XYZ file of N, CA and C in Angstrom:
507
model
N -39.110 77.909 33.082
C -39.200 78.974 32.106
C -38.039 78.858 31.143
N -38.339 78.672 29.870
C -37.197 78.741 28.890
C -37.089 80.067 27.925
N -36.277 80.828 27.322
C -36.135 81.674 26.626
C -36.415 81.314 24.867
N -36.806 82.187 24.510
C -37.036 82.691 23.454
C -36.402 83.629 22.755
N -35.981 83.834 21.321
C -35.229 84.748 20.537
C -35.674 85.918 21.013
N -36.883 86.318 21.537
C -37.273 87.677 22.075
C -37.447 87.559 23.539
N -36.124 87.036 23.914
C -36.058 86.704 25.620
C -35.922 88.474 26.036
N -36.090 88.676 27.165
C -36.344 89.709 27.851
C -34.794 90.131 28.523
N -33.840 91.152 27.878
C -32.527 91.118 28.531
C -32.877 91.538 29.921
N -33.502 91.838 30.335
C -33.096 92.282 31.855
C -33.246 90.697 32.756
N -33.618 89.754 32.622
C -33.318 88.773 33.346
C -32.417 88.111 33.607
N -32.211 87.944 35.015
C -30.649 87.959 35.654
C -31.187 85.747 35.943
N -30.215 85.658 35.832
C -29.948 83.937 36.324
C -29.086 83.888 37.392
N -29.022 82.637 37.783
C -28.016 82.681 39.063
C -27.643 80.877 39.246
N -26.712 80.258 39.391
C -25.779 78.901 39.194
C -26.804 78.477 39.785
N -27.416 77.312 39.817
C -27.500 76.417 40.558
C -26.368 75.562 41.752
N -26.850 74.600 42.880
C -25.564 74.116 43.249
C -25.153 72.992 41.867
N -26.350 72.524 41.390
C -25.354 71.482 39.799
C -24.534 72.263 38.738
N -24.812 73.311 38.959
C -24.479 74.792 38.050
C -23.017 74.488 38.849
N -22.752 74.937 39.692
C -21.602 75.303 40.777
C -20.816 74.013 40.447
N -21.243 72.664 40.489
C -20.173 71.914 40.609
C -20.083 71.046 39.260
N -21.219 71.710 38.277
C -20.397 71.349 36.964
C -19.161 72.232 36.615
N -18.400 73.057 37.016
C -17.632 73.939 37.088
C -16.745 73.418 37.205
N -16.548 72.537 38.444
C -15.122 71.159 38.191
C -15.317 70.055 38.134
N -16.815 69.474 37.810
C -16.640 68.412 37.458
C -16.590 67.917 35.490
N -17.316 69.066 34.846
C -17.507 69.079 33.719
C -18.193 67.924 33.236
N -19.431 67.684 33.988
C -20.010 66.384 33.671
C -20.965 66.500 32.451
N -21.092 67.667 32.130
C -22.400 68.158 31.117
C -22.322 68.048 29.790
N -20.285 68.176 29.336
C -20.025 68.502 27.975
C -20.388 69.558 27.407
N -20.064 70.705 28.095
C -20.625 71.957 27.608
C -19.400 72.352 26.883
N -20.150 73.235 25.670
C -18.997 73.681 24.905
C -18.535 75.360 25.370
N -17.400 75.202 24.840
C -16.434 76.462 25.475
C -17.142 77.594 25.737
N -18.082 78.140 24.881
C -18.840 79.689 24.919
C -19.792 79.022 25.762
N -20.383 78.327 26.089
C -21.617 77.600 27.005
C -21.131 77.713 28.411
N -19.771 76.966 28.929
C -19.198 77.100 30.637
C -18.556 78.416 30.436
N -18.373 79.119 29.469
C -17.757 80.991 29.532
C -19.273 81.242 30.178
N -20.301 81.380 29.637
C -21.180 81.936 29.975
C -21.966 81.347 31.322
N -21.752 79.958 31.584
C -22.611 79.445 33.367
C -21.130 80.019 34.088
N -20.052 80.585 33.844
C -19.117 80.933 34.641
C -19.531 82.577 34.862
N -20.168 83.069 34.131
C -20.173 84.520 34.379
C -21.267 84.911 34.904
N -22.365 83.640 35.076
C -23.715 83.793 35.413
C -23.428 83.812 36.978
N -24.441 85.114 37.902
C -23.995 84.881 38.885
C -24.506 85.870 40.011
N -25.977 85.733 39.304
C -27.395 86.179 39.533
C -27.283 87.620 40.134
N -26.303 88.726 39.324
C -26.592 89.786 39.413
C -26.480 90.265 37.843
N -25.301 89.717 36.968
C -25.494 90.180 35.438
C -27.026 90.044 35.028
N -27.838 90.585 34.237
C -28.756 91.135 33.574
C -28.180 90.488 32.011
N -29.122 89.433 31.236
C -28.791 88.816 30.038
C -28.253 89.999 29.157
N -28.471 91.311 29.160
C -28.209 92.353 28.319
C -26.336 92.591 28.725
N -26.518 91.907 29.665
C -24.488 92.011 29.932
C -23.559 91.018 29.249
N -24.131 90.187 28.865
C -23.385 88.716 28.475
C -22.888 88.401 26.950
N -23.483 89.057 26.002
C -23.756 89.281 24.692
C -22.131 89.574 24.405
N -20.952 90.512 24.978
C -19.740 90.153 24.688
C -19.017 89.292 24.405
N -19.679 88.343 25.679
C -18.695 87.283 25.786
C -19.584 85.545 24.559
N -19.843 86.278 24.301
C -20.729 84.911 22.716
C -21.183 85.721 21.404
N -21.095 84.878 20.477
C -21.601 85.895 19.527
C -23.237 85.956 19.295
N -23.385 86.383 18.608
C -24.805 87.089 18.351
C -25.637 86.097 17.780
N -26.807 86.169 18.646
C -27.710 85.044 18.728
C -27.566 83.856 19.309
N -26.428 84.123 20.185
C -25.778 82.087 20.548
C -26.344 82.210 22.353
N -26.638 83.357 22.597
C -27.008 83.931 24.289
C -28.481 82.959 24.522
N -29.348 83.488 23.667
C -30.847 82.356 24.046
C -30.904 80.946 24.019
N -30.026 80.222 23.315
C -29.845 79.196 22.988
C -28.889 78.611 23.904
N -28.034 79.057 24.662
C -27.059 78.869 25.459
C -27.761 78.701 26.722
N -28.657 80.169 27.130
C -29.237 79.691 28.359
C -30.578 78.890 28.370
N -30.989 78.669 27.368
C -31.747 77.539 26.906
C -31.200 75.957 27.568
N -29.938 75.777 26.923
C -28.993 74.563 27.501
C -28.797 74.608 29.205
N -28.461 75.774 29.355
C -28.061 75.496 30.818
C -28.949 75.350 31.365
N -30.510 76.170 30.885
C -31.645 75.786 32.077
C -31.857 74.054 31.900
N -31.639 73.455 30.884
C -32.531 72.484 30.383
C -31.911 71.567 31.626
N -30.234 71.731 31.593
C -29.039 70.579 32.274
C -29.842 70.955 33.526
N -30.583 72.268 34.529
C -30.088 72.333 35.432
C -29.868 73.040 36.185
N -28.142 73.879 35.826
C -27.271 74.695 35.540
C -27.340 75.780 36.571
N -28.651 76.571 35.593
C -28.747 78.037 36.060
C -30.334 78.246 36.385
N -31.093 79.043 36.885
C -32.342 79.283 37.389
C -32.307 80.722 37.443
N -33.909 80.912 36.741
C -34.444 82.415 36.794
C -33.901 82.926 38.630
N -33.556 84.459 38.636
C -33.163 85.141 39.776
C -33.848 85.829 39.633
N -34.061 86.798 38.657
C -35.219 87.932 38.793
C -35.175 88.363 37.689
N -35.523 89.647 37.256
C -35.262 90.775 36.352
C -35.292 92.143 36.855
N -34.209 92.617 36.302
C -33.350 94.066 36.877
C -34.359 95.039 36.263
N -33.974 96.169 37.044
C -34.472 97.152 36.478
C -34.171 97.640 34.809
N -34.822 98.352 33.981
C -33.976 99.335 32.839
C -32.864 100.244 33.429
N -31.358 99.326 32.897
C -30.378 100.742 33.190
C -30.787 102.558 32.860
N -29.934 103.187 33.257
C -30.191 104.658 32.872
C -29.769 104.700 31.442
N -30.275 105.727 30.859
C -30.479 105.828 29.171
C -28.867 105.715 28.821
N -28.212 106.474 29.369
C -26.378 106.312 28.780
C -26.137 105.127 29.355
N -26.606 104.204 30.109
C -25.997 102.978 30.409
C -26.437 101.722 29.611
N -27.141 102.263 28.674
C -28.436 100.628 28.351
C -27.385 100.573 26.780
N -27.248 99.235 26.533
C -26.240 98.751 25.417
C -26.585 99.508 24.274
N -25.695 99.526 23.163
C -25.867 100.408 21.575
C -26.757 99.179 21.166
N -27.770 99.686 19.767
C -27.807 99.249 19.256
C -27.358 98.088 18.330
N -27.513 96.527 18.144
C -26.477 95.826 17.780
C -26.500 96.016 16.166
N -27.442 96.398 15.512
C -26.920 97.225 14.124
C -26.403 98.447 14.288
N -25.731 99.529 14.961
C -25.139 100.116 15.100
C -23.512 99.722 15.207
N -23.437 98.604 16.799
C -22.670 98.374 16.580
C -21.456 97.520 15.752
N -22.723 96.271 15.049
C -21.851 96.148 13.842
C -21.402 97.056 13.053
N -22.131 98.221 12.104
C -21.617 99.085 12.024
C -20.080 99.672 11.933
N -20.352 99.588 13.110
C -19.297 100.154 13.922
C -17.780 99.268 13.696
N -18.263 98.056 14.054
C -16.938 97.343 13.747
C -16.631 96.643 12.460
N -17.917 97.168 12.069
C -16.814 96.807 10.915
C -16.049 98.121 9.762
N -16.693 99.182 10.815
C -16.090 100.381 9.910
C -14.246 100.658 10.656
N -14.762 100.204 12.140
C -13.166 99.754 12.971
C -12.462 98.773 11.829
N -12.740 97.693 11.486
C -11.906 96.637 10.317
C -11.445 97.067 9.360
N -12.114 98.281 8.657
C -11.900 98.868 7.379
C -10.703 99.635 7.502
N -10.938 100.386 8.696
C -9.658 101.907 8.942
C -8.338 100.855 8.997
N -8.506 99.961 9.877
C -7.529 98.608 10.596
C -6.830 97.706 9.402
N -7.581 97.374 8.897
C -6.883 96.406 7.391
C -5.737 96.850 7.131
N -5.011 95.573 6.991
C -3.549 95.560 6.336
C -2.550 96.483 7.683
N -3.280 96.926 8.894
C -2.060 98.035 9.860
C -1.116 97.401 10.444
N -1.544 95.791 10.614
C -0.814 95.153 11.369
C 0.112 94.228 10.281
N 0.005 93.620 9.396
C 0.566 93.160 8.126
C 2.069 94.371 7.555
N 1.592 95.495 7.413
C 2.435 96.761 7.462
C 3.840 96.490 8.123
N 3.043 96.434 9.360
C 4.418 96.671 10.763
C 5.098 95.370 10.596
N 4.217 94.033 10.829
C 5.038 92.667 11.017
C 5.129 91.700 9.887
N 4.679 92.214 8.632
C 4.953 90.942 7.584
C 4.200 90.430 7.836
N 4.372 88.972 7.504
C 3.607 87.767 7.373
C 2.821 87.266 8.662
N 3.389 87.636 9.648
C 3.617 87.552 10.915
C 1.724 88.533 11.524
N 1.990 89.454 10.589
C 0.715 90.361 11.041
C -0.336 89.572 10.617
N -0.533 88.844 9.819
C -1.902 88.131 9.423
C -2.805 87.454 10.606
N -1.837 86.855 11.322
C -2.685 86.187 12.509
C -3.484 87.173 13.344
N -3.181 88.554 13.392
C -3.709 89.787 14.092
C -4.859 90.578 13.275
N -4.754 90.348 12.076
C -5.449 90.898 10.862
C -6.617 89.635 11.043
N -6.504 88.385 10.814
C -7.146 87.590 11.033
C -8.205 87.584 12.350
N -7.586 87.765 13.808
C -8.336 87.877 14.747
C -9.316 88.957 14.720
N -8.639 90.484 14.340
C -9.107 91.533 14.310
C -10.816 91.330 13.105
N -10.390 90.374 12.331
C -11.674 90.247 11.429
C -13.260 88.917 11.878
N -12.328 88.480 13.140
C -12.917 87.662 13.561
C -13.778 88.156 14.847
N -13.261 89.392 15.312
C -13.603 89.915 16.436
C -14.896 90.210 16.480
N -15.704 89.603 17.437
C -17.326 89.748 17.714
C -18.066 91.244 18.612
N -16.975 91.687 18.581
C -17.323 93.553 19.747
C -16.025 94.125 19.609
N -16.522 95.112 19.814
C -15.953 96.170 19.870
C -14.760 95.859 20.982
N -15.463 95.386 21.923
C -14.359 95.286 23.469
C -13.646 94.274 22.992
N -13.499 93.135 21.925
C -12.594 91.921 21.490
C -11.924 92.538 20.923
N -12.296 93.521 19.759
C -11.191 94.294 19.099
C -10.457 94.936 19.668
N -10.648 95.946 20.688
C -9.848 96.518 21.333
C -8.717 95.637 21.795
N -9.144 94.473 22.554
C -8.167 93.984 22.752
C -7.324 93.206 21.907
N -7.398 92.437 20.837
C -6.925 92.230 19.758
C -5.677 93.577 19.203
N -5.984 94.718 19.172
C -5.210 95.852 18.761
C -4.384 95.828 19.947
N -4.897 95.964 20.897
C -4.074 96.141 22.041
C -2.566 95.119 21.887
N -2.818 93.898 21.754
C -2.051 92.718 21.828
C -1.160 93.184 20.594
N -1.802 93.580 19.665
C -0.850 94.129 18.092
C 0.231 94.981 18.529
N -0.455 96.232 19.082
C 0.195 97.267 19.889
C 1.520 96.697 20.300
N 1.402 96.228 21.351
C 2.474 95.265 22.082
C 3.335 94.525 21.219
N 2.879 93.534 20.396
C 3.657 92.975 19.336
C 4.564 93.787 18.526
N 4.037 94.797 17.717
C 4.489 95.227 17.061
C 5.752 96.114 17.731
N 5.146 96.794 19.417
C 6.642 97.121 19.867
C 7.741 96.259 19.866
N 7.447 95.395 20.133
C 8.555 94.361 20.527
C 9.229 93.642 19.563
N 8.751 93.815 18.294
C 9.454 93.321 17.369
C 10.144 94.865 16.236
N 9.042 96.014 16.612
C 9.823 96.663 15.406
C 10.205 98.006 15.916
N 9.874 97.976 17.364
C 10.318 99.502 18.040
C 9.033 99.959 18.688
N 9.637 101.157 19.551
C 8.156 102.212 19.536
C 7.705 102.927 18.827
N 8.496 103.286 17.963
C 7.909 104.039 16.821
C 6.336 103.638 15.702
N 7.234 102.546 15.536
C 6.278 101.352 14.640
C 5.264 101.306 15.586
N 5.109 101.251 16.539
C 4.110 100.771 17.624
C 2.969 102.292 17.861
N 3.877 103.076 17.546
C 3.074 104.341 17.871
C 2.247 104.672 16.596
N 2.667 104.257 15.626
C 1.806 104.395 14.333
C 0.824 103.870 14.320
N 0.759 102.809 14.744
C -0.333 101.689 14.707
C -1.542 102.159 15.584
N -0.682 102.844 16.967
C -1.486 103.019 18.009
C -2.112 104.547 17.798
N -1.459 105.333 16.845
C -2.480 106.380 15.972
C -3.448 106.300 15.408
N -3.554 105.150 14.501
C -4.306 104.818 13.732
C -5.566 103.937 14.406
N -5.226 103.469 15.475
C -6.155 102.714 16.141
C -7.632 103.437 16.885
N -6.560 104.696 17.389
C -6.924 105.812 18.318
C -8.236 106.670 17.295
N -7.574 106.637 15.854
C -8.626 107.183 15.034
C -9.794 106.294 14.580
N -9.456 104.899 14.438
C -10.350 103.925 14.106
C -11.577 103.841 15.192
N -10.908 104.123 16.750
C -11.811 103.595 17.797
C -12.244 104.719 17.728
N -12.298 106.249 17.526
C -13.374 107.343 17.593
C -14.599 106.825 16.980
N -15.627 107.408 17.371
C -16.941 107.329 17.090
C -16.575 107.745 15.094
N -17.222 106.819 14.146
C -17.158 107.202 12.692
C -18.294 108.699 12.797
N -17.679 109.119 11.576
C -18.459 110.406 11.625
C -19.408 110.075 10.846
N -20.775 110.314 10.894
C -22.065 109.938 10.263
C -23.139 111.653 9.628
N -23.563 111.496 8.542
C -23.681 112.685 7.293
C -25.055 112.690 8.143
């Protein structure tokens, strides 16, 4: 069974043993987001869990590869989580982050100079919400350590307001 752009997220995969020992042998040439993802496979995640860790649209095509090598093998398909548990919308949550990028621009440049770009940079590169967070997080930290807590607490105001839900008319 191979996937399709309208693959079914609730289907869970699970390593194969060639799955398992391409892991240290790396005989496959899989690229970095490809062994992130046969590493996290592990026939209880549900494809609707994995979508963090790759960007958007690279999930069908990925487990496309691993079935083809081998890799990974259908396990089942999960139930529908409960309604507050089942993922946002992914036009929502772009949305979302990129209305997080907008509030965010230039906060980290502010605090560290030239120095902030590489954080400004990641922060614009960030594929979820949960990358950004951590991206700010790491700023957070930076910016204490180079310009105080103070500086650090500004940032971490502004972050605090960025990560609220945007208010929508």
């Amino acid at each position: 069974m191979t996937t399709t752009p309208g693959f079914d997220l609730r289907l869970v995969f699970a390593k194969t043993a060639e799955g398992a020992a391409e892991l240290v042998s790396r005989q496959h040439g899989l690229s970095t987001v490809e062994r992130r993802i046969l590493i996290l496979v592990d026939g209880h995640r549900r494809l609707a869990d994995l979508p963090p860790f790759a960007r958007p649209g690279e999930i069908g095509p990925i487990v496309n590869t691993l079935q083809s090598h081998g890799l990974i093998r259908l396990a089942g398909i999960a139930d529908d989580p409960p309604a507050q548990a089942r993922p946002d919308d992914p036009e929502d949550t772009r949305a979302r982050l990129q209305w997080l990028r907008q509030q965010l621009a230039g906060s980290f440049e502010r605090e560290l100079g030239s120095d902030g770009r590489v954080l400004e940079a990641r922060l614009r590169d960030s594929i979820s919400i949960e990358v950004a967070r951590r991206v700010v997080r790491d700023g957070i930290e930076a910016v204490s350590q180079r310009c105080g807590r103070a500086a650090a607490d500004r940032v971490a105001q502004l972050s605090r307001r960025a990560f609220a839900e945007p208010e929508t008319d």
